[in-house]
Structure formats: C-alpha cells, structure tokens
C-alpha cells in the first residue's frame, strides 16, 4: 500500500513539474537581457517589460480585458445560477422543453454564431463597444446545465425547513441556495473568467479601434510587429502579463473548489 501511494505521488509530482516547467522557462526568458531562447550570459532585468509597456498600450488592453472578463463572469454566474435553480427546484409549464433547448445550444460550435452575432451587434450599433464584448458571454448553456445539476442535489430537508421558517422562493435562493452553492459558483466563475480572458476571435471581429482591444489581441499585434526578428524576451514578458491574472483568479477561488458541498448543513 505504501509503495503504491509513493508511486502515485511520484507520478503526480512529475506531471506537475512537466506542466509548470514551460511557464517557469517563459518567466526566466522574460527576465533575460539576451532576448533569445537561450540562457547563455543570463542576467535578470526588467527591460523587456518596460519595452512592452512602451511599445504598445498594454495597460489599456489590460483594463479592457479586466472589464470584459469581470462583467461577463458576474453576469454569467448570476443568470446561470438563477436559471439552474429554476430548472432544478421549481415547477412550471414546458420546463423540460425549455431546458432541452438550452442543452441544444451546447452542441453548436461557437464559430457558427460569430457572423449572426456580429450582424446583430451592427444592427444595435454596438460594434467596437464594451457591450458587444460582454453581452454574448452573459448567457450559456453550459453554466445553466452545471448549476441545474448542482441544485438537483440540494437538500430537501433544508428546503422544507426554510419554508417552515417563512422563506419565499427568492429568500430561499439568495439566503440558502446560493451560499451553499459556492463551490459550483466558484467553478463556473473560474471557467467563465478564463474563457473570456483568453477570447481572441470575437474581440478581433467586433472591435475596430485600438482603445477597445483586449490583451490577447495586443499580444498578437505585438508579435506581428516584429516580422524580421522575434524578440523572445519582450514576447514572453507580454505573455506573462496575460497569464498572471488567470493564475491569481484560480488561486483565490481554489478554497471554494475543495469545500464539501453540504458539510454539516443537515444532521440526519
């Protein structure tokens, strides 16, 4: 048993090292003064980061990405949680048909929706605005499905106790269901934030001005500006700036991912 546990931990450690090693190399090269994919004459410097901030308006790109990702995440979590709770705990006409319609949207490739969404944003005069970047991400079948499956396991005893205490549906949702659903909400928030932060195709299509571009677009533009020679140190410095926020979001939310869902909530 001990040897089996040791082998399992050894494999997990090797896997973790293999996943972290590329990021570690990227950080080292971003701090290197040679601007090459080698560590000869390696010396730590912040010149690559300074050059990136001088070459492109990366601060503006960063702010745009934060605004779009934060509002998209908040909206996606709020609407998906409401819809998931309604499909799981409420009874209304055509509930299963409506939910099945939501499931169908999960099988449609996102690329298929890009052109219709662009024409819709153009008709609404929202092209090259924050609204165009945020609105399409507020609703999604995956979030509704995920929250519905979570609320299906919601304790019936807690629900009955809340009704006895005089809670209506909204009070039960906001005061009982949502606090207990924090692990699922945190998971959905992490997925939504990372997806929105890394989005490239939709911002590329729906934005025209430099002031509305997001970080992935800025990284692509920065890479394309050096066609004769690749400045690896500068490019990796820009990549580090793009990657750090998603890592921080995961580290801040991970405590909710490991919580037991209803631990200690009900005593049988």
Coordinates of C-alpha atoms in Angstrom, one line a residue:
X1 CA 0.0 0.0 0.0
X2 CA 2.8 2.4 0.9
X3 CA 4.7 1.7 -2.3
X4 CA 1.6 2.2 -4.4
X5 CA 0.9 5.6 -2.7
X6 CA 4.6 6.6 -3.2
X7 CA 4.4 5.7 -7.0
X8 CA 1.1 7.7 -7.3
X9 CA 2.6 10.8 -5.6
X10 CA 5.7 10.5 -7.7
X11 CA 3.7 10.4 -10.9
X12 CA 1.6 13.4 -9.8
X13 CA 4.8 15.3 -8.9
X14 CA 6.4 14.6 -12.3
X15 CA 3.1 15.7 -14.0
X16 CA 3.1 18.9 -12.0
X17 CA 6.7 19.6 -12.9
X18 CA 6.0 18.9 -16.6
X19 CA 3.1 21.4 -16.6
X20 CA 4.9 24.1 -14.6
X21 CA 8.2 23.9 -16.5
X22 CA 7.1 25.7 -19.7
X23 CA 5.7 28.6 -17.6
X24 CA 8.9 28.7 -15.5
X25 CA 11.0 28.9 -18.7
X26 CA 8.7 31.6 -20.0
X27 CA 9.2 33.7 -16.9
X28 CA 13.0 33.3 -17.0
X29 CA 13.3 34.3 -20.6
X30 CA 11.0 37.3 -20.0
X31 CA 13.5 38.4 -17.3
X32 CA 16.6 37.7 -19.5
X33 CA 18.6 40.5 -21.1
X34 CA 19.6 38.4 -24.1
X35 CA 16.1 38.4 -25.7
X36 CA 16.9 34.9 -27.1
X37 CA 15.7 31.4 -26.4
X38 CA 19.0 30.6 -24.6
X39 CA 20.3 31.1 -21.1
X40 CA 23.9 32.0 -22.2
X41 CA 25.0 35.1 -20.4
X42 CA 21.8 35.1 -18.4
X43 CA 21.1 38.1 -16.3
X44 CA 17.9 39.3 -14.7
X45 CA 16.5 42.6 -16.0
X46 CA 13.1 44.3 -16.2
X47 CA 13.9 45.9 -19.6
X48 CA 11.7 43.5 -21.5
X49 CA 8.6 44.5 -19.5
X50 CA 9.5 48.2 -19.8
X51 CA 9.8 47.9 -23.6
X52 CA 6.4 46.1 -23.8
X53 CA 4.7 48.9 -21.9
X54 CA 6.4 51.5 -24.2
X55 CA 5.8 49.7 -27.5
X56 CA 2.0 49.0 -27.1
X57 CA -0.7 50.4 -24.8
X58 CA -0.7 47.2 -22.8
X59 CA -2.2 49.0 -19.8
X60 CA -5.3 49.9 -21.8
X61 CA -5.5 46.3 -23.2
X62 CA -5.2 45.0 -19.6
X63 CA -8.0 47.3 -18.4
X64 CA -10.3 46.3 -21.3
X65 CA -9.7 42.6 -20.5
X66 CA -10.4 43.1 -16.9
X67 CA -13.7 45.0 -17.6
X68 CA -14.9 42.5 -20.1
X69 CA -13.9 39.4 -18.1
X70 CA -15.3 40.6 -14.8
X71 CA -18.6 41.8 -16.1
X72 CA -19.0 38.7 -18.2
X73 CA -18.2 36.4 -15.3
X74 CA -20.6 38.2 -12.9
X75 CA -23.4 38.1 -15.5
X76 CA -22.8 34.5 -16.5
X77 CA -22.8 33.3 -12.9
X78 CA -25.9 35.3 -11.9
X79 CA -28.1 34.3 -14.8
X80 CA -26.9 30.7 -14.9
X81 CA -27.4 30.3 -11.1
X82 CA -30.9 31.7 -11.4
X83 CA -31.8 29.6 -14.4
X84 CA -30.2 26.5 -12.9
X85 CA -32.2 26.8 -9.6
X86 CA -35.4 27.4 -11.5
X87 CA -34.9 24.3 -13.7
X88 CA -34.0 22.2 -10.7
X89 CA -36.3 23.3 -7.9
X90 CA -39.3 25.0 -9.5
X91 CA -42.2 23.5 -11.4
X92 CA -43.6 25.4 -14.4
X93 CA -45.1 24.7 -17.8
X94 CA -42.7 23.4 -20.6
X95 CA -39.8 23.3 -18.1
X96 CA -38.2 20.2 -19.7
X97 CA -38.7 21.5 -23.3
X98 CA -37.0 24.9 -22.4
X99 CA -34.2 23.1 -20.6
X100 CA -33.7 20.8 -23.6
X101 CA -33.4 23.9 -25.8
X102 CA -30.6 25.2 -23.6
X103 CA -28.8 21.9 -24.0
X104 CA -29.0 22.1 -27.7
X105 CA -27.0 25.3 -27.7
X106 CA -24.1 23.4 -26.1
X107 CA -23.8 21.3 -29.3
X108 CA -23.5 24.3 -31.6
X109 CA -19.8 25.3 -32.3
X110 CA -19.2 28.9 -31.1
X111 CA -17.7 29.8 -34.5
X112 CA -21.2 29.2 -36.1
X113 CA -22.6 32.1 -34.0
X114 CA -20.0 34.6 -34.8
X115 CA -21.4 36.0 -38.0
X116 CA -25.0 36.3 -36.8
X117 CA -23.8 37.9 -33.6
X118 CA -21.8 40.4 -35.5
X119 CA -24.7 41.4 -37.7
X120 CA -26.9 41.7 -34.5
X121 CA -24.3 43.9 -32.8
X122 CA -24.1 46.0 -36.0
X123 CA -27.8 46.5 -36.2
X124 CA -27.8 47.5 -32.5
X125 CA -24.9 50.0 -33.2
X126 CA -22.8 48.2 -30.5
X127 CA -19.8 47.4 -32.7
X128 CA -16.5 48.5 -31.1
X129 CA -18.1 48.9 -27.6
X130 CA -17.8 47.1 -24.3
X131 CA -21.4 46.0 -24.7
X132 CA -20.5 44.0 -27.8
X133 CA -17.7 42.3 -26.0
X134 CA -19.7 41.5 -22.9
X135 CA -23.3 40.7 -23.9
X136 CA -22.7 37.5 -25.9
X137 CA -20.9 35.9 -22.9
X138 CA -23.7 36.6 -20.3
X139 CA -25.7 33.5 -21.2
X140 CA -24.6 30.0 -21.9
X141 CA -26.0 26.5 -21.9
X142 CA -23.0 25.0 -20.0
X143 CA -23.5 27.3 -17.0
X144 CA -27.2 26.6 -16.8
X145 CA -26.7 22.9 -17.1
X146 CA -23.9 22.9 -14.5
X147 CA -25.9 24.8 -11.9
X148 CA -29.1 22.8 -12.5
X149 CA -27.2 19.6 -11.9
X150 CA -25.8 21.0 -8.7
X151 CA -29.2 22.2 -7.4
X152 CA -30.8 18.8 -8.1
X153 CA -28.8 17.6 -5.2
X154 CA -30.0 20.4 -2.9
X155 CA -31.1 19.1 0.4
X156 CA -34.9 18.7 0.6
X157 CA -34.7 19.0 4.4
X158 CA -33.2 22.4 4.2
X159 CA -35.8 23.5 1.7
X160 CA -38.6 22.3 3.9
X161 CA -37.0 24.0 6.9
X162 CA -36.8 27.3 5.0
X163 CA -40.5 27.1 4.0
X164 CA -41.5 26.4 7.6
X165 CA -39.5 29.5 8.7
X166 CA -41.5 31.6 6.2
X167 CA -39.0 32.0 3.4
X168 CA -40.3 32.6 -0.1
X169 CA -38.6 31.4 -3.3
X170 CA -36.3 34.4 -3.6
X171 CA -35.2 34.3 0.0
X172 CA -34.6 30.6 -0.2
X173 CA -32.4 31.2 -3.3
X174 CA -30.4 34.1 -2.1
X175 CA -30.1 33.2 1.6
X176 CA -29.8 29.4 1.5
X177 CA -29.2 28.0 -2.0
X178 CA -26.5 30.5 -3.2
X179 CA -24.3 30.3 -0.1
X180 CA -24.4 26.5 -0.2
X181 CA -23.6 26.6 -4.0
X182 CA -20.4 28.5 -3.6
X183 CA -18.2 25.6 -4.8
X184 CA -20.2 25.3 -8.0
X185 CA -20.4 29.1 -8.4
X186 CA -16.6 29.4 -8.0
X187 CA -16.0 26.7 -10.5
X188 CA -18.3 28.3 -13.1
X189 CA -16.7 31.7 -12.3
X190 CA -13.2 30.4 -13.0
X191 CA -14.2 28.7 -16.2
X192 CA -16.1 31.8 -17.4
X193 CA -13.3 34.2 -16.5
X194 CA -10.6 32.2 -18.1
X195 CA -12.6 31.7 -21.3
X196 CA -13.5 35.4 -21.5
X197 CA -9.9 36.5 -20.7
X198 CA -8.4 34.3 -23.4
X199 CA -11.1 35.1 -26.0
X200 CA -9.5 36.1 -29.3
X201 CA -11.8 35.6 -32.3
X202 CA -14.8 37.5 -31.1
X203 CA -12.8 40.6 -29.9
X204 CA -10.9 40.6 -33.2
X205 CA -14.1 40.7 -35.2
X206 CA -16.2 43.1 -33.1
X207 CA -13.6 45.7 -32.3
X208 CA -12.0 48.2 -34.7
X209 CA -10.2 50.8 -32.6
X210 CA -7.0 50.2 -30.6
X211 CA -8.7 51.6 -27.5
X212 CA -11.1 48.7 -27.4
X213 CA -8.7 45.8 -27.9
X214 CA -8.1 43.2 -25.2
X215 CA -4.8 41.5 -24.1
X216 CA -4.9 38.5 -26.5
X217 CA -5.3 40.9 -29.4
X218 CA -2.5 43.1 -28.0
X219 CA -0.2 40.1 -27.8
X220 CA -0.9 39.1 -31.4
X221 CA -0.3 42.6 -32.6
X222 CA 2.9 42.8 -30.7
X223 CA 4.1 39.5 -32.1
X224 CA 3.2 40.7 -35.6
X225 CA 5.1 43.9 -35.3
X226 CA 8.5 42.0 -35.3
X227 CA 8.4 40.0 -38.5
X228 CA 12.1 40.1 -39.3
X229 CA 13.3 39.0 -35.8
X230 CA 11.4 37.7 -32.9
X231 CA 12.1 39.5 -29.6
X232 CA 11.5 36.5 -27.4
X233 CA 12.1 38.3 -24.1
X234 CA 9.6 41.0 -25.0
X235 CA 7.1 38.5 -26.3
X236 CA 7.3 36.3 -23.2
X237 CA 7.1 39.4 -21.0
X238 CA 3.8 40.2 -22.7
X239 CA 2.7 36.6 -22.3
X240 CA 3.4 36.6 -18.6
X241 CA 1.3 39.7 -18.2
X242 CA -1.6 37.9 -20.0
X243 CA -1.2 34.7 -17.9
X244 CA -0.8 36.1 -14.4
X245 CA -4.4 37.2 -13.8
X246 CA -5.9 33.8 -14.6
X247 CA -3.5 32.1 -12.3
X248 CA -4.4 34.6 -9.5
X249 CA -8.1 34.0 -10.0
X250 CA -7.6 30.3 -9.7
X251 CA -5.5 30.6 -6.5
X252 CA -8.0 33.0 -4.9
X253 CA -11.0 30.7 -5.7
X254 CA -9.5 27.3 -5.1
X255 CA -10.7 27.2 -1.4
X256 CA -14.3 27.0 -2.7
X257 CA -13.4 24.2 -5.1
X258 CA -12.3 21.8 -2.3
X259 CA -15.2 22.6 0.2
X260 CA -17.6 19.8 0.9
X261 CA -20.9 21.0 -0.5
X262 CA -23.3 20.5 2.4
X263 CA -20.8 19.6 5.1
X264 CA -22.5 19.9 8.4
X265 CA -25.6 21.5 7.0
X266 CA -28.1 18.8 7.9
X267 CA -27.9 16.1 10.5
X268 CA -29.8 13.0 9.6

